[in-house]
Amino acid sequence: MSKPVLPPGTELPAAPKAKGWRQLALLSGLLSMDSSEAAVVSTLFPALRSALGLPLSALGVLVAVSKVIWMICGPIWVLVAQRIGRKKVLVVFCGVWGLWSCAAGLAQNFAQLLVLYAIAAVGYAAGGPLVNGILADLFDESRRGRAAGWLYGGTALIGAVLGPLFGQLSRVPDGWRYGFFASGTITVIFGLIVWRFFEEPAVGAAESEAAVAPRQALNWSDVRGLLAGRTLRLILVQRLASTQLAMTSFGVVYLVDVRHFSTATASIVLPFALLTYVLGTIIGGFVSDRVQRWLPRAGRLGVWQTSVLGWGLAAGAATQIGWSSIWVYAAIFSVLGLLQGFVPGTNRPIVMAVTRPELRGAAFSLMISAESLGWALSTLLIGFLGDRIGLQTTFLWLIVVLNIVNGIFMTVMYRPYLRESSALRAAHSVERLAPRS
């Protein structure tokens, strides 16, 4: 496939620095609300379980269905956005689509809840791939770690405010319904804010040397080309095997079922975990950029691997040792949040470093699809095994051991990442110097 070029002497418009951060704040708010529906389910599941008479495995089914839908629909939304524009997709399917979350609050049984929850997930699946691709168009390579950190930090900050509020709704009869109503309404509001104030950047705007058409349609050869890169394939395996996100879904339930705290008390750990996640995204993004300057060959990959291994060890302390005080759990969950916050500021720039600008949306859709599939499988397994062998034993193997093994596995990424990132930088240098005709 030949790569289109711009007219001689022209470059893609670069995004102004100040405006880039403002645009990022809008995207962070929208992305956070797309995740709020999952926060309602995970936080209020004990109350929802009592109201509808559900087993623990129902939580795994709800999370798994939404993540499988994200895996399937994410790449589709990338293709749709290339035809009608990323902003339109974000406004309609990540914003106004929140009306389906409101509808989920009206469910009278598990079947209705599952269907409405799944419909909402169809639209929300657009957020991750498109927002991460836009981030690469707003910020150059030297700032992407910090930008990704702030993006997900803002998302978590809003979650840190909403999480305990949702938890307190467990004290209200049918409070889980109000959680869905609130989540959907705020999502619609954020969608309208993005419609009014967000300015969509051109593809490749932060990399003037990459002469890329603003909306170049993908084809199967592009997807095959992406999967030909060994770094991306290894990242997909790593994300598929990561169960950090499952801890988000089952953390409160674990404290209720295994440690016998009330739902309202157990939800106290959420603001600690989410606020330190915010701190972790900011620190992680800064550390990622700084270490990459010190170790330009593989600094970010080293930071990512270290955070994964540290998270696995902290998860062992959180789930395999019984602590009498909720405040001890709050402290350990704070460490988990801090270390998990390092992930977006490291792996997002790594994907960008080995992927051409016009293919980054597709690359992120593949990565988020792998994350979603891994999240779906792990939540299903935790839900079903938790009913049979107990959550503590299930967490030992699927949360603690698997994440430590996953961190060790990341060692095989270094060689292909060094080769492929260097090749892409060399290709960009040649394009920048070559005459354009």
mmCIF file of C-alpha atoms in Angstrom, residues 50-345:
data_model
loop_
_atom_site.group_PDB
_atom_site.id
_atom_site.type_symbol
_atom_site.label_atom_id
_atom_site.label_comp_id
_atom_site.label_asym_id
_atom_site.label_seq_id
_atom_site.Cartn_x
_atom_site.Cartn_y
_atom_site.Cartn_z
ATOM 1 C CA SER A 50 -29.318 -9.107 47.362
ATOM 2 C CA ALA A 51 -31.963 -7.196 45.416
ATOM 3 C CA LEU A 52 -32.032 -9.556 42.425
ATOM 4 C CA GLY A 53 -30.969 -12.780 44.181
ATOM 5 C CA LEU A 54 -27.745 -13.284 42.201
ATOM 6 C CA PRO A 55 -24.748 -15.593 42.758
ATOM 7 C CA LEU A 56 -21.188 -14.237 42.874
ATOM 8 C CA SER A 57 -20.608 -15.530 39.345
ATOM 9 C CA ALA A 58 -23.146 -12.982 38.046
ATOM 10 C CA LEU A 59 -20.580 -10.231 38.611
ATOM 11 C CA GLY A 60 -18.114 -12.141 36.453
ATOM 12 C CA VAL A 61 -20.744 -12.544 33.732
ATOM 13 C CA LEU A 62 -21.614 -8.837 33.725
ATOM 14 C CA VAL A 63 -17.992 -7.730 33.506
ATOM 15 C CA ALA A 64 -17.086 -10.425 30.980
ATOM 16 C CA VAL A 65 -19.943 -9.598 28.614
ATOM 17 C CA SER A 66 -19.053 -5.921 28.572
ATOM 18 C CA LYS A 67 -15.370 -6.641 27.962
ATOM 19 C CA VAL A 68 -16.052 -9.108 25.149
ATOM 20 C CA ILE A 69 -18.210 -6.442 23.534
ATOM 21 C CA TRP A 70 -15.364 -3.941 23.935
ATOM 22 C CA MET A 71 -13.032 -6.443 22.281
ATOM 23 C CA ILE A 72 -15.355 -6.899 19.306
ATOM 24 C CA CYS A 73 -16.624 -3.351 18.868
ATOM 25 C CA GLY A 74 -13.397 -1.388 19.535
ATOM 26 C CA PRO A 75 -11.872 -2.091 16.087
ATOM 27 C CA ILE A 76 -15.240 -1.446 14.428
ATOM 28 C CA TRP A 77 -15.486 2.015 15.977
ATOM 29 C CA VAL A 78 -11.971 2.823 14.708
ATOM 30 C CA LEU A 79 -13.167 2.111 11.162
ATOM 31 C CA VAL A 80 -16.370 4.103 11.670
ATOM 32 C CA ALA A 81 -14.419 7.060 13.068
ATOM 33 C CA GLN A 82 -12.185 7.147 9.980
ATOM 34 C CA ARG A 83 -15.276 7.763 7.890
ATOM 35 C CA ILE A 84 -17.304 10.168 10.008
ATOM 36 C CA GLY A 85 -14.649 11.613 12.360
ATOM 37 C CA ARG A 86 -13.475 10.664 15.809
ATOM 38 C CA LYS A 87 -15.273 13.515 17.544
ATOM 39 C CA LYS A 88 -18.701 12.481 16.265
ATOM 40 C CA VAL A 89 -18.201 8.926 17.437
ATOM 41 C CA LEU A 90 -17.036 10.056 20.884
ATOM 42 C CA VAL A 91 -19.934 12.487 21.361
ATOM 43 C CA VAL A 92 -22.687 10.094 20.285
ATOM 44 C CA PHE A 93 -21.436 6.689 21.415
ATOM 45 C CA CYS A 94 -19.365 7.617 24.478
ATOM 46 C CA GLY A 95 -21.547 10.521 25.596
ATOM 47 C CA VAL A 96 -25.201 10.517 24.618
ATOM 48 C CA TRP A 97 -25.070 6.714 24.722
ATOM 49 C CA GLY A 98 -25.137 7.102 28.522
ATOM 50 C CA LEU A 99 -28.929 6.973 28.253
ATOM 51 C CA TRP A 100 -28.553 3.189 28.086
ATOM 52 C CA SER A 101 -26.842 3.262 31.490
ATOM 53 C CA CYS A 102 -29.866 5.106 32.851
ATOM 54 C CA ALA A 103 -32.068 2.398 31.341
ATOM 55 C CA ALA A 104 -30.030 -0.301 33.129
ATOM 56 C CA GLY A 105 -31.206 1.183 36.408
ATOM 57 C CA LEU A 106 -34.771 0.198 35.479
ATOM 58 C CA ALA A 107 -33.968 -3.527 35.099
ATOM 59 C CA GLN A 108 -36.313 -5.861 36.972
ATOM 60 C CA ASN A 109 -34.218 -9.019 36.668
ATOM 61 C CA PHE A 110 -30.744 -10.193 35.759
ATOM 62 C CA ALA A 111 -31.579 -10.865 32.099
ATOM 63 C CA GLN A 112 -32.802 -7.298 31.564
ATOM 64 C CA LEU A 113 -29.788 -5.869 33.399
ATOM 65 C CA LEU A 114 -27.387 -7.956 31.314
ATOM 66 C CA VAL A 115 -28.950 -6.876 28.007
ATOM 67 C CA LEU A 116 -29.020 -3.157 28.879
ATOM 68 C CA TYR A 117 -25.511 -3.296 30.337
ATOM 69 C CA ALA A 118 -24.290 -4.940 27.130
ATOM 70 C CA ILE A 119 -25.967 -2.340 24.898
ATOM 71 C CA ALA A 120 -24.270 0.426 26.865
ATOM 72 C CA ALA A 121 -20.923 -1.343 26.414
ATOM 73 C CA VAL A 122 -21.354 -1.344 22.614
ATOM 74 C CA GLY A 123 -21.067 2.452 22.537
ATOM 75 C CA TYR A 124 -18.504 2.837 25.294
ATOM 76 C CA ALA A 125 -16.131 0.501 23.424
ATOM 77 C CA ALA A 126 -15.217 3.411 21.153
ATOM 78 C CA GLY A 127 -13.562 5.441 23.910
ATOM 79 C CA GLY A 128 -10.274 3.668 24.605
ATOM 80 C CA PRO A 129 -8.941 3.162 21.041
ATOM 81 C CA LEU A 130 -9.973 6.600 19.797
ATOM 82 C CA VAL A 131 -8.834 8.581 22.836
ATOM 83 C CA ASN A 132 -5.422 6.905 22.919
ATOM 84 C CA GLY A 133 -4.958 7.572 19.212
ATOM 85 C CA ILE A 134 -5.921 11.218 19.692
ATOM 86 C CA LEU A 135 -3.421 11.499 22.559
ATOM 87 C CA ALA A 136 -0.616 10.575 20.150
ATOM 88 C CA ASP A 137 -1.795 13.355 17.810
ATOM 89 C CA LEU A 138 -1.840 15.966 20.596
ATOM 90 C CA PHE A 139 1.608 15.298 22.107
ATOM 91 C CA ASP A 140 5.031 14.513 20.710
ATOM 92 C CA GLU A 141 7.112 11.545 21.861
ATOM 93 C CA SER A 142 8.872 13.404 24.659
ATOM 94 C CA ARG A 143 5.572 14.246 26.423
ATOM 95 C CA ARG A 144 3.455 11.153 25.806
ATOM 96 C CA GLY A 145 4.269 9.450 29.095
ATOM 97 C CA ARG A 146 3.097 12.449 31.085
ATOM 98 C CA ALA A 147 0.094 12.963 28.807
ATOM 99 C CA ALA A 148 -1.045 9.353 29.196
ATOM 100 C CA GLY A 149 -0.502 9.666 32.939
ATOM 101 C CA TRP A 150 -2.626 12.782 33.185
ATOM 102 C CA LEU A 151 -5.311 11.267 30.931
ATOM 103 C CA TYR A 152 -5.802 8.220 33.125
ATOM 104 C CA GLY A 153 -5.090 10.186 36.276
ATOM 105 C CA GLY A 154 -7.998 12.494 35.522
ATOM 106 C CA THR A 155 -10.160 9.475 34.795
ATOM 107 C CA ALA A 156 -9.262 7.922 38.149
ATOM 108 C CA LEU A 157 -9.719 11.187 40.026
ATOM 109 C CA ILE A 158 -13.326 11.396 38.932
ATOM 110 C CA GLY A 159 -13.698 7.727 39.836
ATOM 111 C CA ALA A 160 -12.237 8.422 43.275
ATOM 112 C CA VAL A 161 -15.004 10.939 43.877
ATOM 113 C CA LEU A 162 -17.811 8.808 42.454
ATOM 114 C CA GLY A 163 -16.725 5.432 43.916
ATOM 115 C CA PRO A 164 -17.425 6.139 47.596
ATOM 116 C CA LEU A 165 -20.578 8.029 46.654
ATOM 117 C CA PHE A 166 -21.813 4.949 44.831
ATOM 118 C CA GLY A 167 -20.818 2.863 47.852
ATOM 119 C CA GLN A 168 -22.989 4.946 50.166
ATOM 120 C CA LEU A 169 -25.984 4.278 47.911
ATOM 121 C CA SER A 170 -25.937 0.729 49.353
ATOM 122 C CA ARG A 171 -27.576 2.247 52.445
ATOM 123 C CA VAL A 172 -30.558 3.386 50.346
ATOM 124 C CA PRO A 173 -33.306 0.975 49.215
ATOM 125 C CA ASP A 174 -32.677 0.228 45.501
ATOM 126 C CA GLY A 175 -29.635 2.475 45.701
ATOM 127 C CA TRP A 176 -27.940 0.549 42.879
ATOM 128 C CA ARG A 177 -30.621 1.906 40.533
ATOM 129 C CA TYR A 178 -29.727 5.473 41.447
ATOM 130 C CA GLY A 179 -26.100 4.631 40.732
ATOM 131 C CA PHE A 180 -26.954 3.726 37.138
ATOM 132 C CA PHE A 181 -29.176 6.795 36.759
ATOM 133 C CA ALA A 182 -26.396 9.095 37.996
ATOM 134 C CA SER A 183 -23.699 7.428 35.894
ATOM 135 C CA GLY A 184 -25.713 7.657 32.678
ATOM 136 C CA THR A 185 -26.798 11.250 33.238
ATOM 137 C CA ILE A 186 -23.284 12.520 33.926
ATOM 138 C CA THR A 187 -22.007 10.603 30.877
ATOM 139 C CA VAL A 188 -24.491 12.414 28.642
ATOM 140 C CA ILE A 189 -23.417 15.751 30.118
ATOM 141 C CA PHE A 190 -19.743 15.026 29.393
ATOM 142 C CA GLY A 191 -20.639 14.039 25.840
ATOM 143 C CA LEU A 192 -22.319 17.390 25.287
ATOM 144 C CA ILE A 193 -19.299 19.198 26.742
ATOM 145 C CA VAL A 194 -17.003 17.383 24.306
ATOM 146 C CA TRP A 195 -19.372 18.245 21.428
ATOM 147 C CA ARG A 196 -19.168 21.936 22.329
ATOM 148 C CA PHE A 197 -15.504 22.384 23.209
ATOM 149 C CA PHE A 198 -13.356 19.564 21.783
ATOM 150 C CA GLU A 199 -11.305 20.253 18.622
ATOM 151 C CA GLU A 200 -10.234 17.078 16.825
ATOM 152 C CA PRO A 201 -6.534 17.136 15.780
ATOM 153 C CA ALA A 202 -5.286 15.785 12.460
ATOM 154 C CA VAL A 203 -3.805 12.300 12.443
ATOM 155 C CA GLY A 204 -0.049 12.673 12.953
ATOM 156 C CA ALA A 205 -0.359 16.337 13.996
ATOM 157 C CA ALA A 206 2.307 15.938 16.683
ATOM 158 C CA GLU A 207 4.760 14.407 14.204
ATOM 159 C CA SER A 208 5.177 16.736 11.255
ATOM 160 C CA GLU A 209 7.678 14.376 9.669
ATOM 161 C CA ALA A 210 5.005 11.690 9.272
ATOM 162 C CA ALA A 211 3.111 12.736 6.164
ATOM 163 C CA VAL A 212 -0.171 10.972 6.704
ATOM 164 C CA ALA A 213 -3.597 11.640 5.286
ATOM 165 C CA PRO A 214 -5.979 12.784 8.054
ATOM 166 C CA ARG A 215 -8.356 9.860 7.512
ATOM 167 C CA GLN A 216 -6.752 7.004 5.699
ATOM 168 C CA ALA A 217 -9.016 3.947 5.554
ATOM 169 C CA LEU A 218 -7.628 0.799 7.090
ATOM 170 C CA ASN A 219 -7.644 -2.507 5.281
ATOM 171 C CA TRP A 220 -6.749 -6.054 6.252
ATOM 172 C CA SER A 221 -3.189 -5.661 5.020
ATOM 173 C CA ASP A 222 -2.729 -2.899 7.608
ATOM 174 C CA VAL A 223 -3.964 -5.191 10.372
ATOM 175 C CA ARG A 224 -1.691 -7.979 9.180
ATOM 176 C CA GLY A 225 1.173 -5.500 9.123
ATOM 177 C CA LEU A 226 0.458 -4.506 12.721
ATOM 178 C CA LEU A 227 0.434 -8.106 13.866
ATOM 179 C CA ALA A 228 3.693 -8.731 12.007
ATOM 180 C CA GLY A 229 5.382 -6.566 14.648
ATOM 181 C CA ARG A 230 6.641 -8.832 17.431
ATOM 182 C CA THR A 231 6.520 -6.110 20.073
ATOM 183 C CA LEU A 232 2.802 -5.550 19.613
ATOM 184 C CA ARG A 233 2.109 -9.294 19.610
ATOM 185 C CA LEU A 234 3.956 -9.682 22.909
ATOM 186 C CA ILE A 235 2.105 -6.703 24.384
ATOM 187 C CA LEU A 236 -1.178 -8.329 23.371
ATOM 188 C CA VAL A 237 -0.174 -11.527 25.197
ATOM 189 C CA GLN A 238 0.881 -9.528 28.265
ATOM 190 C CA ARG A 239 -2.391 -7.603 28.378
ATOM 191 C CA LEU A 240 -4.399 -10.770 27.821
ATOM 192 C CA ALA A 241 -2.732 -12.402 30.839
ATOM 193 C CA SER A 242 -2.913 -9.337 33.093
ATOM 194 C CA THR A 243 -5.496 -9.695 35.867
ATOM 195 C CA GLN A 244 -4.861 -6.358 37.550
ATOM 196 C CA LEU A 245 -8.166 -5.068 36.196
ATOM 197 C CA ALA A 246 -10.063 -8.012 37.685
ATOM 198 C CA MET A 247 -8.922 -6.824 41.108
ATOM 199 C CA THR A 248 -10.814 -3.608 40.372
ATOM 200 C CA SER A 249 -13.996 -5.580 39.741
ATOM 201 C CA PHE A 250 -13.753 -7.887 42.770
ATOM 202 C CA GLY A 251 -11.873 -5.824 45.366
ATOM 203 C CA VAL A 252 -14.918 -4.645 47.322
ATOM 204 C CA VAL A 253 -16.658 -8.018 47.001
ATOM 205 C CA TYR A 254 -13.516 -9.725 48.340
ATOM 206 C CA LEU A 255 -13.497 -7.546 51.440
ATOM 207 C CA VAL A 256 -17.196 -8.214 52.011
ATOM 208 C CA ASP A 257 -17.196 -11.970 51.410
ATOM 209 C CA VAL A 258 -13.771 -12.991 52.740
ATOM 210 C CA ARG A 259 -12.979 -10.357 55.369
ATOM 211 C CA HIS A 260 -16.627 -9.742 56.365
ATOM 212 C CA PHE A 261 -16.690 -5.961 56.163
ATOM 213 C CA SER A 262 -19.951 -4.242 55.237
ATOM 214 C CA THR A 263 -20.280 -2.878 51.707
ATOM 215 C CA ALA A 264 -20.141 0.706 52.949
ATOM 216 C CA THR A 265 -17.014 -0.028 55.017
ATOM 217 C CA ALA A 266 -15.308 -2.028 52.261
ATOM 218 C CA SER A 267 -15.878 0.777 49.762
ATOM 219 C CA ILE A 268 -13.636 2.988 51.942
ATOM 220 C CA VAL A 269 -10.612 1.453 50.188
ATOM 221 C CA LEU A 270 -11.783 2.791 46.805
ATOM 222 C CA PRO A 271 -10.872 6.462 47.243
ATOM 223 C CA PHE A 272 -7.441 5.446 48.575
ATOM 224 C CA ALA A 273 -6.798 3.120 45.649
ATOM 225 C CA LEU A 274 -8.139 5.567 43.088
ATOM 226 C CA LEU A 275 -6.384 8.638 44.486
ATOM 227 C CA THR A 276 -3.052 6.829 44.596
ATOM 228 C CA TYR A 277 -3.783 5.575 41.084
ATOM 229 C CA VAL A 278 -4.090 9.235 40.096
ATOM 230 C CA LEU A 279 -0.789 9.911 41.834
ATOM 231 C CA GLY A 280 0.706 6.874 40.130
ATOM 232 C CA THR A 281 -0.345 8.003 36.669
ATOM 233 C CA ILE A 282 1.231 11.420 37.231
ATOM 234 C CA ILE A 283 4.404 10.057 38.819
ATOM 235 C CA GLY A 284 4.518 7.149 36.386
ATOM 236 C CA GLY A 285 4.194 9.410 33.358
ATOM 237 C CA PHE A 286 6.939 11.698 34.668
ATOM 238 C CA VAL A 287 9.202 8.759 35.572
ATOM 239 C CA SER A 288 8.495 7.118 32.207
ATOM 240 C CA ASP A 289 9.587 10.219 30.263
ATOM 241 C CA ARG A 290 12.571 10.865 32.532
ATOM 242 C CA VAL A 291 13.880 7.282 32.517
ATOM 243 C CA GLN A 292 13.386 7.144 28.757
ATOM 244 C CA ARG A 293 15.698 10.150 28.435
ATOM 245 C CA TRP A 294 18.266 8.502 30.700
ATOM 246 C CA LEU A 295 17.899 5.087 29.030
ATOM 247 C CA PRO A 296 16.590 5.932 25.555
ATOM 248 C CA ARG A 297 16.687 2.354 24.322
ATOM 249 C CA ALA A 298 14.211 0.733 26.716
ATOM 250 C CA GLY A 299 13.641 2.951 29.753
ATOM 251 C CA ARG A 300 9.848 2.901 29.573
ATOM 252 C CA LEU A 301 9.714 -0.863 29.208
ATOM 253 C CA GLY A 302 11.857 -1.272 32.337
ATOM 254 C CA VAL A 303 9.551 1.019 34.341
ATOM 255 C CA TRP A 304 6.493 -0.914 33.166
ATOM 256 C CA GLN A 305 7.975 -4.309 34.044
ATOM 257 C CA THR A 306 9.056 -3.156 37.505
ATOM 258 C CA SER A 307 5.579 -1.822 38.272
ATOM 259 C CA VAL A 308 3.934 -5.112 37.223
ATOM 260 C CA LEU A 309 6.205 -7.200 39.450
ATOM 261 C CA GLY A 310 5.730 -4.838 42.386
ATOM 262 C CA TRP A 311 1.966 -4.943 41.928
ATOM 263 C CA GLY A 312 1.930 -8.737 42.084
ATOM 264 C CA LEU A 313 3.801 -8.730 45.393
ATOM 265 C CA ALA A 314 1.516 -6.066 46.874
ATOM 266 C CA ALA A 315 -1.541 -8.044 45.737
ATOM 267 C CA GLY A 316 -0.247 -10.979 47.775
ATOM 268 C CA ALA A 317 -0.147 -8.823 50.900
ATOM 269 C CA ALA A 318 -3.661 -7.530 50.186
ATOM 270 C CA THR A 319 -5.350 -10.870 49.567
ATOM 271 C CA GLN A 320 -3.391 -13.626 51.330
ATOM 272 C CA ILE A 321 -2.945 -12.041 54.765
ATOM 273 C CA GLY A 322 -5.917 -11.319 57.009
ATOM 274 C CA TRP A 323 -5.843 -7.813 58.493
ATOM 275 C CA SER A 324 -8.299 -6.759 61.192
ATOM 276 C CA SER A 325 -8.527 -3.096 60.229
ATOM 277 C CA ILE A 326 -9.994 -1.676 57.041
ATOM 278 C CA TRP A 327 -7.303 1.011 57.231
ATOM 279 C CA VAL A 328 -4.553 -1.563 56.706
ATOM 280 C CA TYR A 329 -6.355 -2.685 53.568
ATOM 281 C CA ALA A 330 -6.716 0.948 52.542
ATOM 282 C CA ALA A 331 -2.934 1.354 52.833
ATOM 283 C CA ILE A 332 -2.187 -1.774 50.774
ATOM 284 C CA PHE A 333 -4.799 -0.898 48.163
ATOM 285 C CA SER A 334 -3.084 2.490 47.972
ATOM 286 C CA VAL A 335 0.137 0.748 46.960
ATOM 287 C CA LEU A 336 -1.761 -1.294 44.374
ATOM 288 C CA GLY A 337 -3.306 1.863 42.966
ATOM 289 C CA LEU A 338 0.037 3.642 42.840
ATOM 290 C CA LEU A 339 1.756 0.817 40.944
ATOM 291 C CA GLN A 340 -1.141 0.247 38.571
ATOM 292 C CA GLY A 341 -1.039 3.956 37.780
ATOM 293 C CA PHE A 342 2.357 3.426 36.145
ATOM 294 C CA VAL A 343 0.836 1.285 33.382
ATOM 295 C CA PRO A 344 -0.769 3.838 31.003
ATOM 296 C CA GLY A 345 2.220 6.192 31.101
#
